[in-house]
Structures are given as structure tokens and as C-alpha cells.
Amino acid sequence: MLEKQLQVELLNTIRKSAQTGDIQEMFEAKEEFKQNWINPPAPGVLNEIETITSKKQEEYSSKELTDLANRGMSYMRAKDYQNAKKCYESWAAVAGRVGVKQGDSYWARIEPLYLWLQKYENDSKVKEFADMQLFALRKALLEVVLDGKCAQRIAELERMYAEAESAGAKIPKDLQGLFDSTINRMDEYRKKQELFVLAGLFAGGIILLLAFLIWMVARSR
């Protein structure tokens, strides 16, 4: 008798919560119906519960999907990536639960947000890569050593500069100035080293020539 009374109360709770829109209360009552009864509810009662809850679940999910899509689009227009992404993830969770597929009316509402999030994330990755290229270039410029490998280092720095530009990086003014001054300094050092080498070769040639002349004079005596 007590079981029958509880079943009636639960059924009435489901009916009432379906009318008032209290989805949580409705599903809590439905869960209680899943217990092991000594005298199970009649099939007609179980069918009624399934019909009521399925219909309300569909209505609730539809409203939830619409609300989340609208909120997500508002965040997109405000360029609020974090909140827009949260809305999309919540929308995707509900959509997965109720079987929404790409191409239906629910998807059409959220698709602009989905595409915007993808573009934003792709642009962010491109910017991150460009920033890494700039960081590497700046680090290399600050660690330059003036030695006999200046020609190779100039070529390497010019390659890094070109890679940063091809990655879409906008070279900051201070980095451009550092690049130009460093390349000029290294090029001047390289030219001086070449002059020293030429001067050494020239001096060596003069010494050899003098030695040869002295030898010739000595021999003629």
C-alpha cells in the first residue's frame, strides 16, 4: 500500500514539475521510479512518465541550446573569446546529449560562433609562432660575438629576420634598430679583418721581396 502511495506521489510530482518547468525535480522523481519495487508500477504509468520526461527534456534542451547559442554569439560580437568558448563547449555538451548534428537548425545558429572560434585559435597560433621567431631573433642579436665567423653569422641573422617576416611578424622599431646596428657592426668588423689579412699578406710579400733582393745582391758579389 505504501509503495502504491509513493508511486502515485512520484507520478504527481512528475506531472506537476513538467507543468511548472522544474526539470530537476521532474528527473529526480523519475530516478526514484527506477528503484526495485515489490509491486512494480503498471506499464501505462511507466509509459506516461517516459512520454512526459522525453517531451520536457526535448523542450528544455531546445531552450538551453538556443540560449547558449545566443549568449555565445553576444560574446563573439564583443570579441570575448574565453566566455564565447565556454558557451560553445556547454552548447556542444547539450547537443551531444540530444543528438544534434551539423546541418540542422540548431547547428545553423551556432556555426558562426564555431567558425569564429576556429579562426581566433588559428590566428593565435600564427601570432604565437611569429612571436617566437621575434624572440629568437632578438636573443641571437644580443648574443652576437665579433670574431672570424661574422660573415656566417650575418647570413644566419638575415635568414632569421626573413623567417620572422614570413611568419607574419611585424618587426618592432627597437628590434629593427638593433638588427641594423648589429649587422653594420659585424660587417665593419668583417671588412677590417679582411683588410688586416690583406695587409698581412702584402707585408709578407714585401718582406719576401726584400729578402730576395738582398739574396740577389749578396750573390752578385
PDB file of C-alpha atoms in Angstrom:
ATOM      1  CA  MET A   1       0.000   0.000   0.000  1.00  0.00           C
ATOM      2  CA  LEU A   2       2.814   2.354   0.910  1.00  0.00           C
ATOM      3  CA  GLU A   3       4.542   1.555  -2.407  1.00  0.00           C
ATOM      4  CA  LYS A   4       1.434   2.377  -4.388  1.00  0.00           C
ATOM      5  CA  GLN A   5       1.049   5.650  -2.486  1.00  0.00           C
ATOM      6  CA  LEU A   6       4.696   6.574  -3.160  1.00  0.00           C
ATOM      7  CA  GLN A   7       4.281   5.741  -6.841  1.00  0.00           C
ATOM      8  CA  VAL A   8       1.214   7.975  -7.068  1.00  0.00           C
ATOM      9  CA  GLU A   9       3.082  10.801  -5.294  1.00  0.00           C
ATOM     10  CA  LEU A  10       6.057  10.479  -7.621  1.00  0.00           C
ATOM     11  CA  LEU A  11       3.825  10.435 -10.687  1.00  0.00           C
ATOM     12  CA  ASN A  12       2.003  13.545  -9.455  1.00  0.00           C
ATOM     13  CA  THR A  13       5.374  15.227  -8.812  1.00  0.00           C
ATOM     14  CA  ILE A  14       6.464  14.472 -12.377  1.00  0.00           C
ATOM     15  CA  ARG A  15       3.212  15.816 -13.800  1.00  0.00           C
ATOM     16  CA  LYS A  16       3.365  18.965 -11.659  1.00  0.00           C
ATOM     17  CA  SER A  17       7.079  19.692 -12.292  1.00  0.00           C
ATOM     18  CA  ALA A  18       6.502  19.204 -16.038  1.00  0.00           C
ATOM     19  CA  GLN A  19       3.815  21.896 -15.900  1.00  0.00           C
ATOM     20  CA  THR A  20       5.882  24.304 -13.777  1.00  0.00           C
ATOM     21  CA  GLY A  21       9.085  23.653 -15.723  1.00  0.00           C
ATOM     22  CA  ASP A  22      11.046  22.316 -12.743  1.00  0.00           C
ATOM     23  CA  ILE A  23      13.198  19.958 -14.787  1.00  0.00           C
ATOM     24  CA  GLN A  24      15.474  18.962 -11.927  1.00  0.00           C
ATOM     25  CA  GLU A  25      12.574  17.920  -9.672  1.00  0.00           C
ATOM     26  CA  MET A  26      10.974  16.022 -12.551  1.00  0.00           C
ATOM     27  CA  PHE A  27      14.082  13.947 -13.258  1.00  0.00           C
ATOM     28  CA  GLU A  28      14.756  13.333  -9.575  1.00  0.00           C
ATOM     29  CA  ALA A  29      11.252  11.845  -9.303  1.00  0.00           C
ATOM     30  CA  LYS A  30      11.868   9.795 -12.445  1.00  0.00           C
ATOM     31  CA  GLU A  31      15.088   8.399 -10.946  1.00  0.00           C
ATOM     32  CA  GLU A  32      13.154   7.296  -7.846  1.00  0.00           C
ATOM     33  CA  PHE A  33      10.864   5.290 -10.099  1.00  0.00           C
ATOM     34  CA  LYS A  34      13.879   3.183 -11.122  1.00  0.00           C
ATOM     35  CA  GLN A  35      14.170   1.570  -7.687  1.00  0.00           C
ATOM     36  CA  ASN A  36      13.336  -2.091  -7.176  1.00  0.00           C
ATOM     37  CA  TRP A  37       9.666  -2.224  -6.284  1.00  0.00           C
ATOM     38  CA  ILE A  38       7.988  -5.215  -4.661  1.00  0.00           C
ATOM     39  CA  ASN A  39       4.953  -4.304  -6.749  1.00  0.00           C
ATOM     40  CA  PRO A  40       6.296  -2.587  -9.918  1.00  0.00           C
ATOM     41  CA  PRO A  41       4.341   0.334 -11.438  1.00  0.00           C
ATOM     42  CA  ALA A  42       1.893  -0.510 -14.189  1.00  0.00           C
ATOM     43  CA  PRO A  43       3.299  -0.314 -17.760  1.00  0.00           C
ATOM     44  CA  GLY A  44       0.883   2.508 -18.510  1.00  0.00           C
ATOM     45  CA  VAL A  45       2.368   4.581 -15.673  1.00  0.00           C
ATOM     46  CA  LEU A  46       5.920   3.971 -16.901  1.00  0.00           C
ATOM     47  CA  ASN A  47       4.921   4.903 -20.447  1.00  0.00           C
ATOM     48  CA  GLU A  48       3.323   8.128 -19.213  1.00  0.00           C
ATOM     49  CA  ILE A  49       6.462   9.032 -17.263  1.00  0.00           C
ATOM     50  CA  GLU A  50       8.677   8.374 -20.295  1.00  0.00           C
ATOM     51  CA  THR A  51       6.406  10.433 -22.557  1.00  0.00           C
ATOM     52  CA  ILE A  52       6.278  13.388 -20.144  1.00  0.00           C
ATOM     53  CA  THR A  53      10.012  13.434 -19.380  1.00  0.00           C
ATOM     54  CA  SER A  54      11.094  12.912 -23.005  1.00  0.00           C
ATOM     55  CA  LYS A  55       8.915  15.769 -24.192  1.00  0.00           C
ATOM     56  CA  LYS A  56      10.092  18.095 -21.425  1.00  0.00           C
ATOM     57  CA  GLN A  57      13.716  17.090 -21.973  1.00  0.00           C
ATOM     58  CA  GLU A  58      13.383  17.980 -25.643  1.00  0.00           C
ATOM     59  CA  GLU A  59      11.749  21.324 -24.813  1.00  0.00           C
ATOM     60  CA  TYR A  60      14.352  22.087 -22.148  1.00  0.00           C
ATOM     61  CA  SER A  61      17.266  21.119 -24.400  1.00  0.00           C
ATOM     62  CA  SER A  62      15.861  23.235 -27.221  1.00  0.00           C
ATOM     63  CA  LYS A  63      15.647  26.268 -24.938  1.00  0.00           C
ATOM     64  CA  GLU A  64      19.095  25.584 -23.490  1.00  0.00           C
ATOM     65  CA  LEU A  65      20.660  25.240 -26.941  1.00  0.00           C
ATOM     66  CA  THR A  66      19.020  28.457 -28.124  1.00  0.00           C
ATOM     67  CA  ASP A  67      20.042  30.392 -25.003  1.00  0.00           C
ATOM     68  CA  LEU A  68      23.638  29.168 -25.168  1.00  0.00           C
ATOM     69  CA  ALA A  69      23.874  29.984 -28.882  1.00  0.00           C
ATOM     70  CA  ASN A  70      22.508  33.495 -28.307  1.00  0.00           C
ATOM     71  CA  ARG A  71      24.870  34.138 -25.392  1.00  0.00           C
ATOM     72  CA  GLY A  72      27.813  32.762 -27.343  1.00  0.00           C
ATOM     73  CA  MET A  73      27.043  35.000 -30.315  1.00  0.00           C
ATOM     74  CA  SER A  74      26.844  38.020 -27.990  1.00  0.00           C
ATOM     75  CA  TYR A  75      30.281  37.187 -26.585  1.00  0.00           C
ATOM     76  CA  MET A  76      31.577  36.724 -30.136  1.00  0.00           C
ATOM     77  CA  ARG A  77      30.376  40.196 -31.136  1.00  0.00           C
ATOM     78  CA  ALA A  78      32.103  41.568 -28.021  1.00  0.00           C
ATOM     79  CA  LYS A  79      35.264  39.619 -29.033  1.00  0.00           C
ATOM     80  CA  ASP A  80      35.211  37.898 -25.611  1.00  0.00           C
ATOM     81  CA  TYR A  81      36.973  34.678 -26.571  1.00  0.00           C
ATOM     82  CA  GLN A  82      37.014  32.990 -23.155  1.00  0.00           C
ATOM     83  CA  ASN A  83      33.287  33.337 -22.448  1.00  0.00           C
ATOM     84  CA  ALA A  84      32.388  32.599 -26.076  1.00  0.00           C
ATOM     85  CA  LYS A  85      34.352  29.349 -25.888  1.00  0.00           C
ATOM     86  CA  LYS A  86      32.686  28.366 -22.594  1.00  0.00           C
ATOM     87  CA  CYS A  87      29.258  28.899 -24.159  1.00  0.00           C
ATOM     88  CA  TYR A  88      30.193  26.827 -27.191  1.00  0.00           C
ATOM     89  CA  GLU A  89      31.551  23.986 -25.023  1.00  0.00           C
ATOM     90  CA  SER A  90      28.343  23.980 -22.940  1.00  0.00           C
ATOM     91  CA  TRP A  91      26.295  24.042 -26.154  1.00  0.00           C
ATOM     92  CA  ALA A  92      28.319  21.131 -27.580  1.00  0.00           C
ATOM     93  CA  ALA A  93      27.741  19.084 -24.407  1.00  0.00           C
ATOM     94  CA  VAL A  94      23.967  19.566 -24.630  1.00  0.00           C
ATOM     95  CA  ALA A  95      23.995  18.974 -28.394  1.00  0.00           C
ATOM     96  CA  GLY A  96      25.895  15.716 -27.942  1.00  0.00           C
ATOM     97  CA  ARG A  97      23.410  14.575 -25.332  1.00  0.00           C
ATOM     98  CA  VAL A  98      20.361  15.153 -27.543  1.00  0.00           C
ATOM     99  CA  GLY A  99      21.947  14.139 -30.858  1.00  0.00           C
ATOM    100  CA  VAL A 100      22.262  17.477 -32.668  1.00  0.00           C
ATOM    101  CA  LYS A 101      24.182  17.096 -35.930  1.00  0.00           C
ATOM    102  CA  GLN A 102      25.903  19.552 -38.246  1.00  0.00           C
ATOM    103  CA  GLY A 103      23.480  20.930 -40.792  1.00  0.00           C
ATOM    104  CA  ASP A 104      20.313  21.042 -38.690  1.00  0.00           C
ATOM    105  CA  SER A 105      18.605  24.211 -37.446  1.00  0.00           C
ATOM    106  CA  TYR A 106      20.356  24.148 -34.053  1.00  0.00           C
ATOM    107  CA  TRP A 107      23.755  23.878 -35.732  1.00  0.00           C
ATOM    108  CA  ALA A 108      22.946  26.783 -38.058  1.00  0.00           C
ATOM    109  CA  ARG A 109      22.584  29.061 -35.014  1.00  0.00           C
ATOM    110  CA  ILE A 110      25.936  28.140 -33.529  1.00  0.00           C
ATOM    111  CA  GLU A 111      28.005  27.715 -36.725  1.00  0.00           C
ATOM    112  CA  PRO A 112      29.144  31.387 -36.971  1.00  0.00           C
ATOM    113  CA  LEU A 113      30.463  31.138 -33.397  1.00  0.00           C
ATOM    114  CA  TYR A 114      32.185  27.824 -34.150  1.00  0.00           C
ATOM    115  CA  LEU A 115      33.905  29.287 -37.232  1.00  0.00           C
ATOM    116  CA  TRP A 116      34.922  32.434 -35.324  1.00  0.00           C
ATOM    117  CA  LEU A 117      36.462  30.358 -32.509  1.00  0.00           C
ATOM    118  CA  GLN A 118      38.415  28.286 -35.033  1.00  0.00           C
ATOM    119  CA  LYS A 119      39.736  31.398 -36.792  1.00  0.00           C
ATOM    120  CA  TYR A 120      40.619  33.032 -33.468  1.00  0.00           C
ATOM    121  CA  GLU A 121      42.544  29.947 -32.337  1.00  0.00           C
ATOM    122  CA  ASN A 122      44.340  29.604 -35.681  1.00  0.00           C
ATOM    123  CA  ASP A 123      45.258  33.309 -35.642  1.00  0.00           C
ATOM    124  CA  SER A 124      46.502  32.931 -32.063  1.00  0.00           C
ATOM    125  CA  LYS A 125      48.748  30.029 -33.082  1.00  0.00           C
ATOM    126  CA  VAL A 126      50.139  32.050 -36.002  1.00  0.00           C
ATOM    127  CA  LYS A 127      50.816  35.019 -33.701  1.00  0.00           C
ATOM    128  CA  GLU A 128      52.435  32.768 -31.108  1.00  0.00           C
ATOM    129  CA  PHE A 129      54.766  31.321 -33.754  1.00  0.00           C
ATOM    130  CA  ALA A 130      55.606  34.811 -35.054  1.00  0.00           C
ATOM    131  CA  ASP A 131      56.365  35.994 -31.503  1.00  0.00           C
ATOM    132  CA  MET A 132      58.686  33.010 -31.027  1.00  0.00           C
ATOM    133  CA  GLN A 133      60.550  33.958 -34.209  1.00  0.00           C
ATOM    134  CA  LEU A 134      60.953  37.542 -32.973  1.00  0.00           C
ATOM    135  CA  PHE A 135      62.184  36.323 -29.588  1.00  0.00           C
ATOM    136  CA  ALA A 136      64.758  34.036 -31.229  1.00  0.00           C
ATOM    137  CA  LEU A 137      65.975  36.872 -33.481  1.00  0.00           C
ATOM    138  CA  ARG A 138      66.323  39.313 -30.577  1.00  0.00           C
ATOM    139  CA  LYS A 139      68.183  36.721 -28.491  1.00  0.00           C
ATOM    140  CA  ALA A 140      70.588  35.981 -31.346  1.00  0.00           C
ATOM    141  CA  LEU A 141      71.277  39.699 -31.893  1.00  0.00           C
ATOM    142  CA  LEU A 142      72.018  40.254 -28.206  1.00  0.00           C
ATOM    143  CA  GLU A 143      74.414  37.295 -28.110  1.00  0.00           C
ATOM    144  CA  VAL A 144      76.475  38.317 -31.155  1.00  0.00           C
ATOM    145  CA  VAL A 145      80.236  37.799 -30.852  1.00  0.00           C
ATOM    146  CA  LEU A 146      82.688  39.633 -33.118  1.00  0.00           C
ATOM    147  CA  ASP A 147      85.147  37.097 -34.488  1.00  0.00           C
ATOM    148  CA  GLY A 148      86.233  35.456 -37.704  1.00  0.00           C
ATOM    149  CA  LYS A 149      82.751  33.967 -38.268  1.00  0.00           C
ATOM    150  CA  CYS A 150      80.974  37.288 -38.781  1.00  0.00           C
ATOM    151  CA  ALA A 151      80.103  36.541 -42.407  1.00  0.00           C
ATOM    152  CA  GLN A 152      78.324  33.303 -41.436  1.00  0.00           C
ATOM    153  CA  ARG A 153      76.589  34.999 -38.516  1.00  0.00           C
ATOM    154  CA  ILE A 154      75.330  37.839 -40.737  1.00  0.00           C
ATOM    155  CA  ALA A 155      73.829  35.278 -43.130  1.00  0.00           C
ATOM    156  CA  GLU A 156      72.188  33.437 -40.207  1.00  0.00           C
ATOM    157  CA  LEU A 157      70.698  36.636 -38.743  1.00  0.00           C
ATOM    158  CA  GLU A 158      69.361  37.678 -42.145  1.00  0.00           C
ATOM    159  CA  ARG A 159      67.765  34.230 -42.501  1.00  0.00           C
ATOM    160  CA  MET A 160      66.119  34.541 -39.062  1.00  0.00           C
ATOM    161  CA  TYR A 161      64.856  38.024 -39.956  1.00  0.00           C
ATOM    162  CA  ALA A 162      63.314  36.713 -43.200  1.00  0.00           C
ATOM    163  CA  GLU A 163      61.677  33.795 -41.339  1.00  0.00           C
ATOM    164  CA  ALA A 164      60.126  36.176 -38.800  1.00  0.00           C
ATOM    165  CA  GLU A 165      58.676  38.277 -41.616  1.00  0.00           C
ATOM    166  CA  SER A 166      57.351  35.233 -43.484  1.00  0.00           C
ATOM    167  CA  ALA A 167      55.651  34.102 -40.247  1.00  0.00           C
ATOM    168  CA  GLY A 168      53.660  37.329 -40.330  1.00  0.00           C
ATOM    169  CA  ALA A 169      55.597  39.075 -37.573  1.00  0.00           C
ATOM    170  CA  LYS A 170      55.701  42.853 -37.552  1.00  0.00           C
ATOM    171  CA  ILE A 171      59.278  43.806 -36.696  1.00  0.00           C
ATOM    172  CA  PRO A 172      59.207  46.284 -33.757  1.00  0.00           C
ATOM    173  CA  LYS A 173      61.123  49.552 -34.178  1.00  0.00           C
ATOM    174  CA  ASP A 174      63.629  48.776 -31.441  1.00  0.00           C
ATOM    175  CA  LEU A 175      64.324  45.313 -32.863  1.00  0.00           C
ATOM    176  CA  GLN A 176      64.744  46.751 -36.366  1.00  0.00           C
ATOM    177  CA  GLY A 177      67.240  49.262 -34.980  1.00  0.00           C
ATOM    178  CA  LEU A 178      69.097  46.528 -33.097  1.00  0.00           C
ATOM    179  CA  PHE A 179      69.198  44.374 -36.226  1.00  0.00           C
ATOM    180  CA  ASP A 180      70.521  47.170 -38.468  1.00  0.00           C
ATOM    181  CA  SER A 181      73.163  48.346 -35.983  1.00  0.00           C
ATOM    182  CA  THR A 182      74.338  44.790 -35.242  1.00  0.00           C
ATOM    183  CA  ILE A 183      74.608  43.860 -38.926  1.00  0.00           C
ATOM    184  CA  ASN A 184      76.527  47.102 -39.639  1.00  0.00           C
ATOM    185  CA  ARG A 185      78.851  46.489 -36.688  1.00  0.00           C
ATOM    186  CA  MET A 186      79.547  42.923 -37.783  1.00  0.00           C
ATOM    187  CA  ASP A 187      80.038  43.957 -41.401  1.00  0.00           C
ATOM    188  CA  GLU A 188      82.537  46.650 -40.398  1.00  0.00           C
ATOM    189  CA  TYR A 189      84.403  44.149 -38.242  1.00  0.00           C
ATOM    190  CA  ARG A 190      84.436  41.663 -41.122  1.00  0.00           C
ATOM    191  CA  LYS A 191      85.835  44.280 -43.525  1.00  0.00           C
ATOM    192  CA  LYS A 192      88.543  45.294 -41.034  1.00  0.00           C
ATOM    193  CA  GLN A 193      89.509  41.656 -40.599  1.00  0.00           C
ATOM    194  CA  GLU A 194      89.773  41.288 -44.373  1.00  0.00           C
ATOM    195  CA  LEU A 195      91.956  44.415 -44.541  1.00  0.00           C
ATOM    196  CA  PHE A 196      94.191  43.040 -41.780  1.00  0.00           C
ATOM    197  CA  VAL A 197      94.565  39.810 -43.719  1.00  0.00           C
ATOM    198  CA  LEU A 198      95.352  41.686 -46.945  1.00  0.00           C
ATOM    199  CA  ALA A 199      97.784  43.954 -45.113  1.00  0.00           C
ATOM    200  CA  GLY A 200      99.472  40.912 -43.613  1.00  0.00           C
ATOM    201  CA  LEU A 201      99.756  39.267 -46.991  1.00  0.00           C
ATOM    202  CA  PHE A 202     101.097  42.482 -48.513  1.00  0.00           C
ATOM    203  CA  ALA A 203     103.646  42.923 -45.721  1.00  0.00           C
ATOM    204  CA  GLY A 204     104.680  39.302 -46.062  1.00  0.00           C
ATOM    205  CA  GLY A 205     105.125  39.799 -49.791  1.00  0.00           C
ATOM    206  CA  ILE A 206     107.284  42.893 -49.241  1.00  0.00           C
ATOM    207  CA  ILE A 207     109.455  41.046 -46.761  1.00  0.00           C
ATOM    208  CA  LEU A 208     109.892  38.157 -49.158  1.00  0.00           C
ATOM    209  CA  LEU A 209     110.730  40.576 -51.982  1.00  0.00           C
ATOM    210  CA  LEU A 210     113.342  42.383 -49.846  1.00  0.00           C
ATOM    211  CA  ALA A 211     114.813  39.085 -48.781  1.00  0.00           C
ATOM    212  CA  PHE A 212     115.028  38.009 -52.413  1.00  0.00           C
ATOM    213  CA  LEU A 213     116.705  41.297 -53.428  1.00  0.00           C
ATOM    214  CA  ILE A 214     119.213  41.027 -50.593  1.00  0.00           C
ATOM    215  CA  TRP A 215     119.960  37.467 -51.625  1.00  0.00           C
ATOM    216  CA  MET A 216     120.441  38.564 -55.243  1.00  0.00           C
ATOM    217  CA  VAL A 217     122.811  41.398 -54.238  1.00  0.00           C
ATOM    218  CA  ALA A 218     124.788  39.126 -51.979  1.00  0.00           C
ATOM    219  CA  ARG A 219     125.062  36.528 -54.679  1.00  0.00           C
ATOM    220  CA  SER A 220     126.279  39.049 -57.285  1.00  0.00           C
ATOM    221  CA  ARG A 221     129.240  39.936 -55.118  1.00  0.00           C
TER     222      ARG A 221
END
